[in-house]
Amino acid sequence: AQSVTQLGSHVSVSEGALVLLRCNYSSSVPPYLFWYVQYPNQGLQLLLKYTSAATLVKGINGFEAEFKKSETSFHLTKPSAHMSDAAEYFCAVSTTSGTYKYIFGTGTRLKVLA
Amino acid sequence: EADIYQTPRYLVIGTGKKITLECSQTMGHDKMYWYQQDPGMELHLIHYSYGVNSTEKGDLSSESTVSRIRTEHFPLTLESARPSHTSQYLCASSDFPQHYEQYFGPGTRLTVT
């Protein structure tokens, strides 16, 4: 069975500081991993995805994530936080059981301090 | 830009009313999903569909029902709304294979008074 764990339900950073949002997964087979962002009263928007090509994945808005099999991690980073990055971030893994379901983490709310 | 639409965006309705939340996508995706999300909380899968005439219950038990008689349309119905149904409902779709991401609609925020 696959699962996703996001460490830290709330993260605060200063504007211009490094953003690091943690995601660990559990999977018996190579996973497909995703990071989504959700702004208030909106749906989820894809930031980036890992599909077994390059381990360092670049996404929109300056975000990137690195797939580390040895650590079963897929942490999301951005070198310099902007006020507009304040949102909820979800890590997800797509299941390989043939049901085409996606398992989402519990989310991390990012707050950017001026 | 993904083309998946949900209506209404906001709905306030009294207890006992029947409601239908609409979800449509123009991408021709076979797979569609309904999630329930309380404010600031995780997503819970309540229904999904692999294609026309295919519907399955998700991981979270829900009193709602869904139908899929057209590829592009996946409505969710509550026969008798209750205050416990107050939540945000998100519709999503995806294409084959499994590494294709899900595309989300803007959501419907439902309040049952």
JSON list of C-alpha atoms in Angstrom, two decimals:
[
{"chain": "A", "resi": 1, "resn": "ALA", "atom": "CA", "xyz": [0.00, 0.00, 0.00]},
{"chain": "A", "resi": 2, "resn": "GLN", "atom": "CA", "xyz": [1.13, 3.52, -0.69]},
{"chain": "A", "resi": 3, "resn": "SER", "atom": "CA", "xyz": [0.99, 6.50, 1.63]},
{"chain": "A", "resi": 4, "resn": "VAL", "atom": "CA", "xyz": [2.17, 10.08, 1.91]},
{"chain": "A", "resi": 5, "resn": "THR", "atom": "CA", "xyz": [3.29, 11.96, 5.00]},
{"chain": "A", "resi": 6, "resn": "GLN", "atom": "CA", "xyz": [3.74, 15.71, 5.13]},
{"chain": "A", "resi": 7, "resn": "LEU", "atom": "CA", "xyz": [5.74, 16.86, 8.13]},
{"chain": "A", "resi": 8, "resn": "GLY", "atom": "CA", "xyz": [4.56, 20.15, 9.56]},
{"chain": "A", "resi": 9, "resn": "SER", "atom": "CA", "xyz": [1.00, 21.28, 9.07]},
{"chain": "A", "resi": 10, "resn": "HIS", "atom": "CA", "xyz": [2.10, 24.92, 9.31]},
{"chain": "A", "resi": 11, "resn": "VAL", "atom": "CA", "xyz": [5.35, 26.46, 8.11]},
{"chain": "A", "resi": 12, "resn": "SER", "atom": "CA", "xyz": [6.30, 30.13, 8.42]},
{"chain": "A", "resi": 13, "resn": "VAL", "atom": "CA", "xyz": [9.15, 31.76, 6.55]},
{"chain": "A", "resi": 14, "resn": "SER", "atom": "CA", "xyz": [10.27, 35.33, 6.04]},
{"chain": "A", "resi": 15, "resn": "GLU", "atom": "CA", "xyz": [9.94, 36.90, 2.63]},
{"chain": "A", "resi": 16, "resn": "GLY", "atom": "CA", "xyz": [13.13, 36.14, 0.70]},
{"chain": "A", "resi": 17, "resn": "ALA", "atom": "CA", "xyz": [14.00, 33.11, 2.81]},
{"chain": "A", "resi": 18, "resn": "LEU", "atom": "CA", "xyz": [14.27, 29.50, 1.67]},
{"chain": "A", "resi": 19, "resn": "VAL", "atom": "CA", "xyz": [11.04, 27.52, 1.52]},
{"chain": "A", "resi": 20, "resn": "LEU", "atom": "CA", "xyz": [11.27, 23.82, 2.44]},
{"chain": "A", "resi": 21, "resn": "LEU", "atom": "CA", "xyz": [8.11, 21.70, 2.63]},
{"chain": "A", "resi": 22, "resn": "ARG", "atom": "CA", "xyz": [8.63, 18.06, 3.51]},
{"chain": "A", "resi": 23, "resn": "CYS", "atom": "CA", "xyz": [6.99, 15.03, 1.96]},
{"chain": "A", "resi": 24, "resn": "ASN", "atom": "CA", "xyz": [7.80, 11.38, 2.58]},
{"chain": "A", "resi": 25, "resn": "TYR", "atom": "CA", "xyz": [6.16, 8.54, 0.77]},
{"chain": "A", "resi": 26, "resn": "SER", "atom": "CA", "xyz": [5.75, 4.84, 1.22]},
{"chain": "A", "resi": 27, "resn": "SER", "atom": "CA", "xyz": [5.55, 2.64, -1.84]},
{"chain": "A", "resi": 28, "resn": "SER", "atom": "CA", "xyz": [6.60, -0.86, -2.78]},
{"chain": "A", "resi": 29, "resn": "VAL", "atom": "CA", "xyz": [6.98, 0.15, -6.42]},
{"chain": "A", "resi": 30, "resn": "PRO", "atom": "CA", "xyz": [8.44, 3.25, -8.07]},
{"chain": "A", "resi": 31, "resn": "PRO", "atom": "CA", "xyz": [5.92, 5.98, -7.34]},
{"chain": "A", "resi": 32, "resn": "TYR", "atom": "CA", "xyz": [4.58, 8.87, -9.33]},
{"chain": "A", "resi": 33, "resn": "LEU", "atom": "CA", "xyz": [4.68, 11.93, -7.07]},
{"chain": "A", "resi": 34, "resn": "PHE", "atom": "CA", "xyz": [3.05, 15.32, -7.28]},
{"chain": "A", "resi": 35, "resn": "TRP", "atom": "CA", "xyz": [2.99, 18.65, -5.49]},
{"chain": "A", "resi": 36, "resn": "TYR", "atom": "CA", "xyz": [-0.13, 20.78, -5.67]},
{"chain": "A", "resi": 37, "resn": "VAL", "atom": "CA", "xyz": [-0.87, 24.29, -4.38]},
{"chain": "A", "resi": 38, "resn": "GLN", "atom": "CA", "xyz": [-4.25, 25.52, -3.21]},
{"chain": "A", "resi": 39, "resn": "TYR", "atom": "CA", "xyz": [-5.12, 29.18, -2.74]},
{"chain": "A", "resi": 40, "resn": "PRO", "atom": "CA", "xyz": [-8.13, 30.16, -0.59]},
{"chain": "A", "resi": 41, "resn": "ASN", "atom": "CA", "xyz": [-11.48, 29.21, -2.08]},
{"chain": "A", "resi": 42, "resn": "GLN", "atom": "CA", "xyz": [-9.88, 27.61, -5.11]},
{"chain": "A", "resi": 43, "resn": "GLY", "atom": "CA", "xyz": [-9.15, 24.15, -6.44]},
{"chain": "A", "resi": 44, "resn": "LEU", "atom": "CA", "xyz": [-5.71, 22.56, -6.53]},
{"chain": "A", "resi": 45, "resn": "GLN", "atom": "CA", "xyz": [-3.12, 23.55, -9.11]},
{"chain": "A", "resi": 46, "resn": "LEU", "atom": "CA", "xyz": [-0.23, 21.32, -10.11]},
{"chain": "A", "resi": 47, "resn": "LEU", "atom": "CA", "xyz": [3.20, 22.70, -9.18]},
{"chain": "A", "resi": 48, "resn": "LEU", "atom": "CA", "xyz": [5.32, 19.81, -10.42]},
{"chain": "A", "resi": 49, "resn": "LYS", "atom": "CA", "xyz": [5.42, 16.04, -10.82]},
{"chain": "A", "resi": 50, "resn": "TYR", "atom": "CA", "xyz": [7.95, 13.20, -10.72]},
{"chain": "A", "resi": 51, "resn": "THR", "atom": "CA", "xyz": [7.44, 10.41, -13.24]},
{"chain": "A", "resi": 52, "resn": "SER", "atom": "CA", "xyz": [10.73, 8.47, -13.02]},
{"chain": "A", "resi": 53, "resn": "ALA", "atom": "CA", "xyz": [12.67, 10.71, -15.38]},
{"chain": "A", "resi": 54, "resn": "ALA", "atom": "CA", "xyz": [14.98, 13.31, -13.79]},
{"chain": "A", "resi": 55, "resn": "THR", "atom": "CA", "xyz": [15.18, 13.14, -10.00]},
{"chain": "A", "resi": 56, "resn": "LEU", "atom": "CA", "xyz": [15.30, 16.93, -9.72]},
{"chain": "A", "resi": 57, "resn": "VAL", "atom": "CA", "xyz": [12.02, 18.29, -10.97]},
{"chain": "A", "resi": 58, "resn": "LYS", "atom": "CA", "xyz": [11.40, 21.94, -11.71]},
{"chain": "A", "resi": 59, "resn": "GLY", "atom": "CA", "xyz": [7.92, 23.36, -11.52]},
{"chain": "A", "resi": 60, "resn": "ILE", "atom": "CA", "xyz": [6.05, 26.60, -11.83]},
{"chain": "A", "resi": 61, "resn": "ASN", "atom": "CA", "xyz": [6.59, 29.74, -9.75]},
{"chain": "A", "resi": 62, "resn": "GLY", "atom": "CA", "xyz": [10.25, 28.86, -9.03]},
{"chain": "A", "resi": 63, "resn": "PHE", "atom": "CA", "xyz": [9.51, 25.68, -7.08]},
{"chain": "A", "resi": 64, "resn": "GLU", "atom": "CA", "xyz": [11.46, 22.48, -7.44]},
{"chain": "A", "resi": 65, "resn": "ALA", "atom": "CA", "xyz": [11.55, 19.08, -5.74]},
{"chain": "A", "resi": 66, "resn": "GLU", "atom": "CA", "xyz": [14.08, 16.30, -5.57]},
{"chain": "A", "resi": 67, "resn": "PHE", "atom": "CA", "xyz": [13.14, 12.63, -5.57]},
{"chain": "A", "resi": 68, "resn": "LYS", "atom": "CA", "xyz": [15.37, 10.72, -3.16]},
{"chain": "A", "resi": 69, "resn": "LYS", "atom": "CA", "xyz": [14.67, 7.02, -3.25]},
{"chain": "A", "resi": 70, "resn": "SER", "atom": "CA", "xyz": [17.04, 6.21, -0.39]},
{"chain": "A", "resi": 71, "resn": "GLU", "atom": "CA", "xyz": [15.20, 8.62, 1.88]},
{"chain": "A", "resi": 72, "resn": "THR", "atom": "CA", "xyz": [11.75, 8.00, 0.36]},
{"chain": "A", "resi": 73, "resn": "SER", "atom": "CA", "xyz": [11.36, 11.75, 0.16]},
{"chain": "A", "resi": 74, "resn": "PHE", "atom": "CA", "xyz": [10.10, 14.33, -2.29]},
{"chain": "A", "resi": 75, "resn": "HIS", "atom": "CA", "xyz": [10.62, 17.65, -0.53]},
{"chain": "A", "resi": 76, "resn": "LEU", "atom": "CA", "xyz": [9.51, 20.89, -2.15]},
{"chain": "A", "resi": 77, "resn": "THR", "atom": "CA", "xyz": [11.84, 23.88, -2.15]},
{"chain": "A", "resi": 78, "resn": "LYS", "atom": "CA", "xyz": [12.02, 27.45, -3.37]},
{"chain": "A", "resi": 79, "resn": "PRO", "atom": "CA", "xyz": [15.15, 29.56, -2.87]},
{"chain": "A", "resi": 80, "resn": "SER", "atom": "CA", "xyz": [13.36, 32.81, -2.04]},
{"chain": "A", "resi": 81, "resn": "ALA", "atom": "CA", "xyz": [9.84, 33.07, -0.67]},
{"chain": "A", "resi": 82, "resn": "HIS", "atom": "CA", "xyz": [7.43, 35.63, -2.00]},
{"chain": "A", "resi": 83, "resn": "MET", "atom": "CA", "xyz": [4.31, 36.90, -0.31]},
{"chain": "A", "resi": 84, "resn": "SER", "atom": "CA", "xyz": [2.24, 35.35, -3.09]},
{"chain": "A", "resi": 85, "resn": "ASP", "atom": "CA", "xyz": [3.52, 31.87, -2.10]},
{"chain": "A", "resi": 86, "resn": "ALA", "atom": "CA", "xyz": [1.29, 31.87, 0.98]},
{"chain": "A", "resi": 87, "resn": "ALA", "atom": "CA", "xyz": [-1.09, 28.97, 0.39]},
{"chain": "A", "resi": 88, "resn": "GLU", "atom": "CA", "xyz": [-1.79, 25.33, 1.24]},
{"chain": "A", "resi": 89, "resn": "TYR", "atom": "CA", "xyz": [0.52, 22.76, -0.34]},
{"chain": "A", "resi": 90, "resn": "PHE", "atom": "CA", "xyz": [-0.35, 19.11, -0.88]},
{"chain": "A", "resi": 91, "resn": "CYS", "atom": "CA", "xyz": [1.94, 16.23, -1.75]},
{"chain": "A", "resi": 92, "resn": "ALA", "atom": "CA", "xyz": [0.33, 13.29, -3.56]},
{"chain": "A", "resi": 93, "resn": "VAL", "atom": "CA", "xyz": [1.19, 9.87, -4.93]},
{"chain": "A", "resi": 94, "resn": "SER", "atom": "CA", "xyz": [-0.73, 8.03, -7.62]},
{"chain": "A", "resi": 95, "resn": "THR", "atom": "CA", "xyz": [-1.51, 4.46, -6.74]},
{"chain": "A", "resi": 96, "resn": "THR", "atom": "CA", "xyz": [-0.35, 1.55, -8.82]},
{"chain": "A", "resi": 97, "resn": "SER", "atom": "CA", "xyz": [-3.12, -0.79, -7.78]},
{"chain": "A", "resi": 98, "resn": "GLY", "atom": "CA", "xyz": [-5.07, -0.27, -10.96]},
{"chain": "A", "resi": 99, "resn": "THR", "atom": "CA", "xyz": [-7.68, 1.90, -9.33]},
{"chain": "A", "resi": 100, "resn": "TYR", "atom": "CA", "xyz": [-6.13, 5.13, -10.64]},
{"chain": "A", "resi": 101, "resn": "LYS", "atom": "CA", "xyz": [-6.63, 6.83, -7.28]},
{"chain": "A", "resi": 102, "resn": "TYR", "atom": "CA", "xyz": [-4.36, 9.45, -5.86]},
{"chain": "A", "resi": 103, "resn": "ILE", "atom": "CA", "xyz": [-3.35, 9.59, -2.19]},
{"chain": "A", "resi": 104, "resn": "PHE", "atom": "CA", "xyz": [-2.96, 13.10, -0.84]},
{"chain": "A", "resi": 105, "resn": "GLY", "atom": "CA", "xyz": [-1.02, 14.20, 2.21]},
{"chain": "A", "resi": 106, "resn": "THR", "atom": "CA", "xyz": [-2.69, 16.22, 4.92]},
{"chain": "A", "resi": 107, "resn": "GLY", "atom": "CA", "xyz": [-1.29, 19.47, 3.57]},
{"chain": "A", "resi": 108, "resn": "THR", "atom": "CA", "xyz": [1.11, 22.16, 4.78]},
{"chain": "A", "resi": 109, "resn": "ARG", "atom": "CA", "xyz": [-0.04, 25.73, 5.17]},
{"chain": "A", "resi": 110, "resn": "LEU", "atom": "CA", "xyz": [2.77, 28.12, 4.21]},
{"chain": "A", "resi": 111, "resn": "LYS", "atom": "CA", "xyz": [2.79, 31.56, 5.77]},
{"chain": "A", "resi": 112, "resn": "VAL", "atom": "CA", "xyz": [5.17, 34.20, 4.43]},
{"chain": "A", "resi": 113, "resn": "LEU", "atom": "CA", "xyz": [6.14, 36.96, 6.83]},
{"chain": "A", "resi": 114, "resn": "ALA", "atom": "CA", "xyz": [6.96, 40.45, 5.60]},
{"chain": "B", "resi": 1, "resn": "GLU", "atom": "CA", "xyz": [-4.92, 25.61, -18.91]},
{"chain": "B", "resi": 2, "resn": "ALA", "atom": "CA", "xyz": [-7.15, 22.80, -17.71]},
{"chain": "B", "resi": 3, "resn": "ASP", "atom": "CA", "xyz": [-10.83, 23.07, -18.57]},
{"chain": "B", "resi": 4, "resn": "ILE", "atom": "CA", "xyz": [-12.84, 21.69, -15.71]},
{"chain": "B", "resi": 5, "resn": "TYR", "atom": "CA", "xyz": [-15.82, 23.56, -14.39]},
{"chain": "B", "resi": 6, "resn": "GLN", "atom": "CA", "xyz": [-17.93, 23.38, -11.29]},
{"chain": "B", "resi": 7, "resn": "THR", "atom": "CA", "xyz": [-21.24, 25.06, -10.58]},
{"chain": "B", "resi": 8, "resn": "PRO", "atom": "CA", "xyz": [-22.37, 26.60, -8.42]},
{"chain": "B", "resi": 9, "resn": "ARG", "atom": "CA", "xyz": [-19.27, 28.02, -6.74]},
{"chain": "B", "resi": 10, "resn": "TYR", "atom": "CA", "xyz": [-21.16, 28.78, -3.56]},
{"chain": "B", "resi": 11, "resn": "LEU", "atom": "CA", "xyz": [-24.46, 27.34, -2.34]},
{"chain": "B", "resi": 12, "resn": "VAL", "atom": "CA", "xyz": [-26.40, 28.00, 0.84]},
{"chain": "B", "resi": 13, "resn": "ILE", "atom": "CA", "xyz": [-29.40, 25.74, 1.25]},
{"chain": "B", "resi": 14, "resn": "GLY", "atom": "CA", "xyz": [-31.80, 24.57, 3.93]},
{"chain": "B", "resi": 15, "resn": "THR", "atom": "CA", "xyz": [-31.90, 21.16, 5.55]},
{"chain": "B", "resi": 16, "resn": "GLY", "atom": "CA", "xyz": [-33.81, 18.51, 3.63]},
{"chain": "B", "resi": 17, "resn": "LYS", "atom": "CA", "xyz": [-33.38, 20.03, 0.18]},
{"chain": "B", "resi": 18, "resn": "LYS", "atom": "CA", "xyz": [-32.15, 17.98, -2.77]},
{"chain": "B", "resi": 19, "resn": "ILE", "atom": "CA", "xyz": [-29.08, 19.42, -4.45]},
{"chain": "B", "resi": 20, "resn": "THR", "atom": "CA", "xyz": [-26.91, 18.58, -7.43]},
{"chain": "B", "resi": 21, "resn": "LEU", "atom": "CA", "xyz": [-23.38, 19.84, -7.79]},
{"chain": "B", "resi": 22, "resn": "GLU", "atom": "CA", "xyz": [-22.28, 20.03, -11.40]},
{"chain": "B", "resi": 23, "resn": "CYS", "atom": "CA", "xyz": [-18.86, 19.13, -12.78]},
{"chain": "B", "resi": 24, "resn": "SER", "atom": "CA", "xyz": [-17.88, 19.21, -16.42]},
{"chain": "B", "resi": 25, "resn": "GLN", "atom": "CA", "xyz": [-14.59, 18.83, -18.25]},
{"chain": "B", "resi": 26, "resn": "THR", "atom": "CA", "xyz": [-13.75, 19.45, -21.89]},
{"chain": "B", "resi": 27, "resn": "MET", "atom": "CA", "xyz": [-10.51, 17.46, -22.04]},
{"chain": "B", "resi": 28, "resn": "GLY", "atom": "CA", "xyz": [-12.05, 14.09, -22.86]},
{"chain": "B", "resi": 29, "resn": "HIS", "atom": "CA", "xyz": [-10.61, 12.52, -19.71]},
{"chain": "B", "resi": 30, "resn": "ASP", "atom": "CA", "xyz": [-11.93, 9.10, -18.79]},
{"chain": "B", "resi": 31, "resn": "LYS", "atom": "CA", "xyz": [-11.27, 9.32, -15.07]},
{"chain": "B", "resi": 32, "resn": "MET", "atom": "CA", "xyz": [-13.11, 11.74, -12.81]},
{"chain": "B", "resi": 33, "resn": "TYR", "atom": "CA", "xyz": [-13.15, 12.20, -9.06]},
{"chain": "B", "resi": 34, "resn": "TRP", "atom": "CA", "xyz": [-15.07, 13.94, -6.29]},
{"chain": "B", "resi": 35, "resn": "TYR", "atom": "CA", "xyz": [-13.30, 15.03, -3.12]},
{"chain": "B", "resi": 36, "resn": "GLN", "atom": "CA", "xyz": [-14.69, 16.49, 0.09]},
{"chain": "B", "resi": 37, "resn": "GLN", "atom": "CA", "xyz": [-12.51, 19.01, 1.88]},
{"chain": "B", "resi": 38, "resn": "ASP", "atom": "CA", "xyz": [-13.25, 20.83, 5.12]},
{"chain": "B", "resi": 39, "resn": "PRO", "atom": "CA", "xyz": [-11.56, 24.27, 5.41]},
{"chain": "B", "resi": 40, "resn": "GLY", "atom": "CA", "xyz": [-7.81, 23.94, 5.85]},
{"chain": "B", "resi": 41, "resn": "MET", "atom": "CA", "xyz": [-8.04, 20.19, 5.90]},
{"chain": "B", "resi": 42, "resn": "GLU", "atom": "CA", "xyz": [-6.97, 17.28, 3.74]},
{"chain": "B", "resi": 43, "resn": "LEU", "atom": "CA", "xyz": [-8.88, 15.96, 0.73]},
{"chain": "B", "resi": 44, "resn": "HIS", "atom": "CA", "xyz": [-11.09, 12.91, 1.12]},
{"chain": "B", "resi": 45, "resn": "LEU", "atom": "CA", "xyz": [-12.03, 10.92, -1.98]},
{"chain": "B", "resi": 46, "resn": "ILE", "atom": "CA", "xyz": [-15.78, 10.24, -1.95]},
{"chain": "B", "resi": 47, "resn": "HIS", "atom": "CA", "xyz": [-16.49, 9.04, -5.52]},
{"chain": "B", "resi": 48, "resn": "TYR", "atom": "CA", "xyz": [-14.61, 8.23, -8.69]},
{"chain": "B", "resi": 49, "resn": "SER", "atom": "CA", "xyz": [-15.33, 7.03, -12.18]},
{"chain": "B", "resi": 50, "resn": "TYR", "atom": "CA", "xyz": [-13.26, 5.28, -14.85]},
{"chain": "B", "resi": 51, "resn": "GLY", "atom": "CA", "xyz": [-15.57, 6.20, -17.67]},
{"chain": "B", "resi": 52, "resn": "VAL", "atom": "CA", "xyz": [-19.17, 6.26, -18.85]},
{"chain": "B", "resi": 53, "resn": "ASN", "atom": "CA", "xyz": [-21.48, 4.10, -16.69]},
{"chain": "B", "resi": 54, "resn": "SER", "atom": "CA", "xyz": [-18.64, 3.46, -14.23]},
{"chain": "B", "resi": 55, "resn": "THR", "atom": "CA", "xyz": [-18.84, 4.83, -10.67]},
{"chain": "B", "resi": 56, "resn": "GLU", "atom": "CA", "xyz": [-17.16, 3.72, -7.47]},
{"chain": "B", "resi": 57, "resn": "LYS", "atom": "CA", "xyz": [-17.31, 4.84, -3.86]},
{"chain": "B", "resi": 58, "resn": "GLY", "atom": "CA", "xyz": [-14.19, 6.43, -2.50]},
{"chain": "B", "resi": 59, "resn": "ASP", "atom": "CA", "xyz": [-12.33, 6.08, 0.75]},
{"chain": "B", "resi": 60, "resn": "LEU", "atom": "CA", "xyz": [-14.65, 8.34, 2.76]},
{"chain": "B", "resi": 61, "resn": "SER", "atom": "CA", "xyz": [-18.21, 7.20, 3.18]},
{"chain": "B", "resi": 62, "resn": "SER", "atom": "CA", "xyz": [-20.65, 9.73, 1.77]},
{"chain": "B", "resi": 63, "resn": "GLU", "atom": "CA", "xyz": [-24.43, 9.96, 1.55]},
{"chain": "B", "resi": 64, "resn": "SER", "atom": "CA", "xyz": [-24.08, 11.54, -1.87]},
{"chain": "B", "resi": 65, "resn": "THR", "atom": "CA", "xyz": [-24.49, 9.73, -5.18]},
{"chain": "B", "resi": 66, "resn": "VAL", "atom": "CA", "xyz": [-22.93, 10.30, -8.59]},
{"chain": "B", "resi": 67, "resn": "SER", "atom": "CA", "xyz": [-23.65, 9.40, -12.19]},
{"chain": "B", "resi": 68, "resn": "ARG", "atom": "CA", "xyz": [-21.59, 9.28, -15.37]},
{"chain": "B", "resi": 69, "resn": "ILE", "atom": "CA", "xyz": [-23.72, 9.04, -18.48]},
{"chain": "B", "resi": 70, "resn": "ARG", "atom": "CA", "xyz": [-21.48, 11.32, -20.54]},
{"chain": "B", "resi": 71, "resn": "THR", "atom": "CA", "xyz": [-17.69, 11.41, -20.53]},
{"chain": "B", "resi": 72, "resn": "GLU", "atom": "CA", "xyz": [-17.57, 15.12, -19.83]},
{"chain": "B", "resi": 73, "resn": "HIS", "atom": "CA", "xyz": [-20.16, 15.27, -17.05]},
{"chain": "B", "resi": 74, "resn": "PHE", "atom": "CA", "xyz": [-19.94, 13.91, -13.48]},
{"chain": "B", "resi": 75, "resn": "PRO", "atom": "CA", "xyz": [-22.65, 15.39, -11.25]},
{"chain": "B", "resi": 76, "resn": "LEU", "atom": "CA", "xyz": [-22.93, 14.75, -7.51]},
{"chain": "B", "resi": 77, "resn": "THR", "atom": "CA", "xyz": [-26.34, 14.63, -5.83]},
{"chain": "B", "resi": 78, "resn": "LEU", "atom": "CA", "xyz": [-27.47, 14.88, -2.24]},
{"chain": "B", "resi": 79, "resn": "GLU", "atom": "CA", "xyz": [-31.07, 13.72, -1.89]},
{"chain": "B", "resi": 80, "resn": "SER", "atom": "CA", "xyz": [-31.62, 15.41, 1.46]},
{"chain": "B", "resi": 81, "resn": "ALA", "atom": "CA", "xyz": [-29.03, 17.93, 2.58]},
{"chain": "B", "resi": 82, "resn": "ARG", "atom": "CA", "xyz": [-28.03, 18.08, 6.25]},
{"chain": "B", "resi": 83, "resn": "PRO", "atom": "CA", "xyz": [-25.74, 20.49, 8.16]},
{"chain": "B", "resi": 84, "resn": "SER", "atom": "CA", "xyz": [-23.12, 17.70, 8.35]},
{"chain": "B", "resi": 85, "resn": "HIS", "atom": "CA", "xyz": [-22.81, 17.99, 4.54]},
{"chain": "B", "resi": 86, "resn": "THR", "atom": "CA", "xyz": [-21.43, 21.51, 4.88]},
{"chain": "B", "resi": 87, "resn": "SER", "atom": "CA", "xyz": [-18.02, 21.39, 3.20]},
{"chain": "B", "resi": 88, "resn": "GLN", "atom": "CA", "xyz": [-16.10, 22.19, 0.05]},
{"chain": "B", "resi": 89, "resn": "TYR", "atom": "CA", "xyz": [-16.52, 19.73, -2.81]},
{"chain": "B", "resi": 90, "resn": "LEU", "atom": "CA", "xyz": [-13.77, 19.47, -5.41]},
{"chain": "B", "resi": 91, "resn": "CYS", "atom": "CA", "xyz": [-14.10, 17.74, -8.75]},
{"chain": "B", "resi": 92, "resn": "ALA", "atom": "CA", "xyz": [-11.06, 16.50, -10.68]},
{"chain": "B", "resi": 93, "resn": "SER", "atom": "CA", "xyz": [-10.25, 14.58, -13.83]},
{"chain": "B", "resi": 94, "resn": "SER", "atom": "CA", "xyz": [-7.24, 12.80, -15.23]},
{"chain": "B", "resi": 95, "resn": "ASP", "atom": "CA", "xyz": [-6.13, 10.93, -18.30]},
{"chain": "B", "resi": 96, "resn": "PHE", "atom": "CA", "xyz": [-4.40, 7.60, -18.71]},
{"chain": "B", "resi": 97, "resn": "PRO", "atom": "CA", "xyz": [-1.78, 6.54, -17.60]},
{"chain": "B", "resi": 98, "resn": "GLN", "atom": "CA", "xyz": [-1.30, 6.96, -13.89]},
{"chain": "B", "resi": 99, "resn": "HIS", "atom": "CA", "xyz": [1.48, 9.49, -14.00]},
{"chain": "B", "resi": 100, "resn": "TYR", "atom": "CA", "xyz": [-0.85, 11.99, -15.54]},
{"chain": "B", "resi": 101, "resn": "GLU", "atom": "CA", "xyz": [-1.81, 14.57, -13.00]},
{"chain": "B", "resi": 102, "resn": "GLN", "atom": "CA", "xyz": [-5.30, 15.32, -11.82]},
{"chain": "B", "resi": 103, "resn": "TYR", "atom": "CA", "xyz": [-6.85, 18.57, -12.97]},
{"chain": "B", "resi": 104, "resn": "PHE", "atom": "CA", "xyz": [-9.08, 20.25, -10.42]},
{"chain": "B", "resi": 105, "resn": "GLY", "atom": "CA", "xyz": [-12.12, 22.44, -10.73]},
{"chain": "B", "resi": 106, "resn": "PRO", "atom": "CA", "xyz": [-12.51, 25.57, -8.57]},
{"chain": "B", "resi": 107, "resn": "GLY", "atom": "CA", "xyz": [-14.73, 23.80, -6.07]},
{"chain": "B", "resi": 108, "resn": "THR", "atom": "CA", "xyz": [-18.23, 24.27, -4.68]},
{"chain": "B", "resi": 109, "resn": "ARG", "atom": "CA", "xyz": [-18.54, 25.55, -1.15]},
{"chain": "B", "resi": 110, "resn": "LEU", "atom": "CA", "xyz": [-21.76, 24.12, 0.28]},
{"chain": "B", "resi": 111, "resn": "THR", "atom": "CA", "xyz": [-23.41, 25.41, 3.43]},
{"chain": "B", "resi": 112, "resn": "VAL", "atom": "CA", "xyz": [-26.49, 23.63, 4.77]},
{"chain": "B", "resi": 113, "resn": "THR", "atom": "CA", "xyz": [-28.44, 25.60, 7.34]}
]
